[in-house]
Amino acid sequence: MRSLSVITVAAAIGLSLSCGSPEVSASKQIVHDAEFYILSAQHGEKWAAEDAELDKKLVELRTKHGRPPNIIHIMWDDTAFGDVGIPAIQKVRGLETPNLNKMAKEGMLFTRMYTEVGCTPSRAASATGRLAVRSGMYNIGMLLESHGMRGEEVTIAEVLSQAGYATAFHGKWHLGDIEESYPHKQGFDEAFFTGYNQILSLNTKMAEGANASIGLQEDMLPPDPYKMDDTFVTKDWVQVAEGTKGGETRQWGDNSHENYMKIDPEAQRRTMEFIERNARAGKPFYVANWPMLNSFLPSPQKCSIGRSLLQEGLQCNIDPFIGKLMAKLEELGIAENTLVIAMADNGPMAHNPPPGLGMAETIFRGGKGDFLEGGVRVPAQAWWPGVIEPGQLAGDIIHETDLFTTFARIAGATEHIPTDRVIDGVDQTALLLNGDTHSRRDHVFIYAGPQLGAIVKGNYKRHFISPDPVGEASGIPAAFYFLPADPREQTPMLANLIHLKRPFNRMKLRHDLWKKKYPDVQEKHGIPGTGSANASEELKAHAIPKTNLSELPMDPLEYIDHLDQLPIDPDMDPGLGN
């Protein structure tokens, strides 16, 4: 059996070298996860023939338009499958998104777009084409987390820049608050970004006054006669910043709620200006607009029947922007040379949401933070007039990491993808151009923090953070699911699906063994908020302990080098059975 396995994997790797973009030599092949090679061994010849035809189509498009296609990636927060793109569910949920629904009808609506379980890991995966566990970016960063994505990671902006693209990031970055993690330090020509999430709207005097945040704004509170440590509560931070590649970083505005509410309008303005500027210059562009969506402080003025923060954000913020974006692309005459992807970053914040959030489970159980389908299976759609056949409903599995590799392929930038690390994203150009059933993925590894939570293979799913710990200990857990019959993962099976025990174990072992050759790395830690040309004195003080270091037997900042040692419970229960 061992010799057969070796032969199979060797054949898989050999066949994978023969398929893909022709300009990539066998010596510089993209390194995928192990499971890709198992599929390549079975489909490599078909894929190679398909790729030859796809390359002809891409050359024809470039000849027709005189440049490679533009790429726009819109990704908002925490939305359940069906809350966008399926009017019947929207009717129940009290919202309308006519522009997003029009986009889906004119393009491709994905039914199995998988993401990571939370904001930061999802954004890391999209930006790098790698599962977040590989870059250590599974920790969802909060105020002054002192962490961020390593400069050694290669983002899609860096890949496309090498192919002559103009690149921009506008909106919620949420990939760290240390200088090397800023988007304009990670390959983007220009950036307007937040290092944190929507809780920034609660880190405000307005929120403190409403008791939506407690104790952060100490200058609003009566003196505490028992307070001893003046360094415990955070004094200052950067709500939103802007910067350019090779240029300076500056804080934009202040940390008020009023300033927070200006972030999305300003990001949208910059995106539209960036598109028009580069379209008129005849330069291909990539822009990521990842909006804040809404504030966690409700507005007195309502615009949706659902009246909650999610519904208001989708109907009154995201959807009008999508309408203006599509109209602008048509006006500039570049719609047929522009791929637009619009999607959520993960499932709804179903656990411990702020009041009035309005996020809820729909078809699938679970939400943000869960490896259940509800946490990682999101609304998503693609629009490319004249290229993507309209009215398509794709049942194929696709993962957000695939966007990295697909964007590179259609841009003619595959040769710039690094080959010294695992790239989880697979090229899905065939799915976009040829339609349903043309995905090159039939599986997903779903992590909960650094722990493998589940594996999806086709219609089957196996929980590795098990709902049956007793059975797991004995090696025969009731942890298998047939998703079409049990989309909410409420009825784990044993006898019916125990024949899948070994196949899933094989997948996990191949995945783990490949990690030994290409090990995961840790996120980077450092002093937060550095590098800002207009930093406040309070912000600068984070790097300067308020004491005479010579009088201390320890370095008060030494903890930053050990943040990766904070305990994570390997038996974490993300809410199974709730």
PDB file of C-alpha atoms in Angstrom, residues 71-74 168-171 190 192 263-279 285-291 321-322 324-325 328-329 332 334 340:
ATOM      1  CA  ILE A  71     -10.269  43.517 -11.097  1.00  0.00           C
ATOM      2  CA  ILE A  72     -12.494  44.851  -8.319  1.00  0.00           C
ATOM      3  CA  HIS A  73     -13.019  42.971  -5.057  1.00  0.00           C
ATOM      4  CA  ILE A  74     -15.824  44.120  -2.746  1.00  0.00           C
ATOM      5  CA  ALA A 168      -5.444  50.372  -4.255  1.00  0.00           C
ATOM      6  CA  PHE A 169      -7.005  49.378  -0.968  1.00  0.00           C
ATOM      7  CA  HIS A 170      -9.920  51.269   0.573  1.00  0.00           C
ATOM      8  CA  GLY A 171     -11.785  50.300   3.741  1.00  0.00           C
ATOM      9  CA  GLU A 190      -2.335  53.665  -2.283  1.00  0.00           C
ATOM     10  CA  PHE A 192      -7.076  54.263   3.000  1.00  0.00           C
ATOM     11  CA  ILE A 263     -14.951  56.112   6.449  1.00  0.00           C
ATOM     12  CA  ASP A 264     -17.151  54.258   3.946  1.00  0.00           C
ATOM     13  CA  PRO A 265     -18.221  57.370   1.972  1.00  0.00           C
ATOM     14  CA  GLU A 266     -14.560  58.421   1.713  1.00  0.00           C
ATOM     15  CA  ALA A 267     -13.446  54.900   0.749  1.00  0.00           C
ATOM     16  CA  GLN A 268     -16.130  54.755  -1.943  1.00  0.00           C
ATOM     17  CA  ARG A 269     -15.152  58.182  -3.263  1.00  0.00           C
ATOM     18  CA  ARG A 270     -11.530  57.117  -3.481  1.00  0.00           C
ATOM     19  CA  THR A 271     -12.405  53.854  -5.217  1.00  0.00           C
ATOM     20  CA  MET A 272     -14.458  55.627  -7.868  1.00  0.00           C
ATOM     21  CA  GLU A 273     -11.726  58.230  -8.400  1.00  0.00           C
ATOM     22  CA  PHE A 274      -9.051  55.514  -8.642  1.00  0.00           C
ATOM     23  CA  ILE A 275     -11.081  53.612 -11.238  1.00  0.00           C
ATOM     24  CA  GLU A 276     -11.743  56.682 -13.361  1.00  0.00           C
ATOM     25  CA  ARG A 277      -8.129  57.914 -13.152  1.00  0.00           C
ATOM     26  CA  ASN A 278      -6.663  54.601 -14.293  1.00  0.00           C
ATOM     27  CA  ALA A 279      -9.347  53.941 -16.909  1.00  0.00           C
ATOM     28  CA  PHE A 285      -6.074  48.225 -12.120  1.00  0.00           C
ATOM     29  CA  TYR A 286      -6.930  46.164  -9.067  1.00  0.00           C
ATOM     30  CA  VAL A 287      -8.878  47.748  -6.237  1.00  0.00           C
ATOM     31  CA  ALA A 288     -10.146  46.150  -3.031  1.00  0.00           C
ATOM     32  CA  ASN A 289     -12.972  48.022  -1.340  1.00  0.00           C
ATOM     33  CA  TRP A 290     -13.758  46.242   1.931  1.00  0.00           C
ATOM     34  CA  PRO A 291     -16.339  48.465   3.649  1.00  0.00           C
ATOM     35  CA  PHE A 321     -22.388  51.840  -3.971  1.00  0.00           C
ATOM     36  CA  ILE A 322     -22.617  48.700  -6.134  1.00  0.00           C
ATOM     37  CA  LYS A 324     -22.911  53.509  -8.769  1.00  0.00           C
ATOM     38  CA  LEU A 325     -19.904  51.271  -9.415  1.00  0.00           C
ATOM     39  CA  LYS A 328     -19.404  54.063 -13.666  1.00  0.00           C
ATOM     40  CA  LEU A 329     -17.828  51.019 -15.334  1.00  0.00           C
ATOM     41  CA  LEU A 332     -16.185  54.564 -18.815  1.00  0.00           C
ATOM     42  CA  ILE A 334     -14.644  49.270 -19.332  1.00  0.00           C
ATOM     43  CA  VAL A 340     -16.120  42.348 -10.106  1.00  0.00           C
TER      44      VAL A 340
END
